[in-house]
């Protein structure tokens, strides 16, 4: 997820860890590097964690992101 502002690293990391996922927030990006063997449920969890991290770390996105998972 690319944001217009720099991501608050601690907020993004904390939100992702609450979902059991380790993400890679960097500057204005929140990204994941899932294993190639990840199944559908794993990918849903990762995507949900990314949305939660973006909402927590980039306040301007709170309304813009609507999870479709």
mmCIF file of C-alpha atoms in Angstrom:
data_model
loop_
_atom_site.group_PDB
_atom_site.id
_atom_site.type_symbol
_atom_site.label_atom_id
_atom_site.label_comp_id
_atom_site.label_asym_id
_atom_site.label_seq_id
_atom_site.Cartn_x
_atom_site.Cartn_y
_atom_site.Cartn_z
ATOM 1 C CA UNK A 1 0.000 0.000 0.000
ATOM 2 C CA UNK A 2 1.460 3.357 -0.990
ATOM 3 C CA UNK A 3 0.528 6.374 1.097
ATOM 4 C CA UNK A 4 0.926 10.070 0.448
ATOM 5 C CA UNK A 5 2.648 10.573 3.780
ATOM 6 C CA UNK A 6 5.376 8.711 5.608
ATOM 7 C CA UNK A 7 4.094 5.676 7.480
ATOM 8 C CA UNK A 8 4.345 5.704 11.278
ATOM 9 C CA UNK A 9 6.485 2.583 11.613
ATOM 10 C CA UNK A 10 5.626 1.636 15.183
ATOM 11 C CA UNK A 11 1.880 2.059 14.605
ATOM 12 C CA UNK A 12 2.003 -0.008 11.401
ATOM 13 C CA UNK A 13 4.084 -2.738 12.999
ATOM 14 C CA UNK A 14 1.883 -2.936 16.102
ATOM 15 C CA UNK A 15 -1.308 -3.142 14.033
ATOM 16 C CA UNK A 16 0.118 -5.891 11.822
ATOM 17 C CA UNK A 17 1.416 -7.892 14.775
ATOM 18 C CA UNK A 18 -2.068 -7.774 16.331
ATOM 19 C CA UNK A 19 -3.131 -9.757 13.235
ATOM 20 C CA UNK A 20 -0.205 -12.143 13.592
ATOM 21 C CA UNK A 21 1.574 -10.770 10.527
ATOM 22 C CA UNK A 22 4.999 -9.197 10.118
ATOM 23 C CA UNK A 23 4.972 -6.441 7.487
ATOM 24 C CA UNK A 24 7.633 -4.271 5.917
ATOM 25 C CA UNK A 25 6.657 -0.612 6.390
ATOM 26 C CA UNK A 26 9.185 1.670 4.695
ATOM 27 C CA UNK A 27 8.883 5.398 4.099
ATOM 28 C CA UNK A 28 5.452 5.732 2.475
ATOM 29 C CA UNK A 29 4.956 2.014 1.735
ATOM 30 C CA UNK A 30 3.476 -0.927 3.589
ATOM 31 C CA UNK A 31 4.320 -4.188 1.907
ATOM 32 C CA UNK A 32 4.542 -7.893 2.568
ATOM 33 C CA UNK A 33 6.822 -10.608 1.304
ATOM 34 C CA UNK A 34 4.710 -13.756 1.734
ATOM 35 C CA UNK A 35 6.165 -17.168 0.940
ATOM 36 C CA UNK A 36 5.259 -18.547 -2.464
ATOM 37 C CA UNK A 37 3.447 -21.426 -0.761
ATOM 38 C CA UNK A 38 0.971 -19.105 1.012
ATOM 39 C CA UNK A 39 -2.613 -20.284 0.724
ATOM 40 C CA UNK A 40 -5.758 -18.233 0.266
ATOM 41 C CA UNK A 41 -6.420 -17.920 4.006
ATOM 42 C CA UNK A 42 -2.846 -16.780 4.638
ATOM 43 C CA UNK A 43 -3.159 -14.145 1.925
ATOM 44 C CA UNK A 44 -6.459 -12.929 3.391
ATOM 45 C CA UNK A 45 -4.783 -12.544 6.788
ATOM 46 C CA UNK A 46 -1.849 -10.681 5.282
ATOM 47 C CA UNK A 47 -4.138 -8.346 3.323
ATOM 48 C CA UNK A 48 -6.260 -7.637 6.406
ATOM 49 C CA UNK A 49 -3.105 -6.877 8.399
ATOM 50 C CA UNK A 50 -1.920 -4.503 5.679
ATOM 51 C CA UNK A 51 -5.215 -2.612 5.743
ATOM 52 C CA UNK A 52 -5.115 -2.419 9.555
ATOM 53 C CA UNK A 53 -1.511 -1.205 9.452
ATOM 54 C CA UNK A 54 -2.342 1.465 6.872
ATOM 55 C CA UNK A 55 -5.308 2.683 8.911
ATOM 56 C CA UNK A 56 -3.189 2.859 12.059
ATOM 57 C CA UNK A 57 -0.115 4.391 10.471
ATOM 58 C CA UNK A 58 -1.532 6.811 7.901
ATOM 59 C CA UNK A 59 -4.536 8.652 9.376
ATOM 60 C CA UNK A 60 -5.544 10.092 5.996
ATOM 61 C CA UNK A 61 -6.309 6.572 4.756
ATOM 62 C CA UNK A 62 -8.738 5.544 7.495
ATOM 63 C CA UNK A 63 -11.774 6.334 5.393
ATOM 64 C CA UNK A 64 -10.303 5.498 2.007
ATOM 65 C CA UNK A 65 -9.525 1.857 2.685
ATOM 66 C CA UNK A 66 -12.396 -0.589 2.514
ATOM 67 C CA UNK A 67 -11.341 -4.195 2.880
ATOM 68 C CA UNK A 68 -13.030 -6.485 0.393
ATOM 69 C CA UNK A 69 -11.834 -9.670 1.983
#
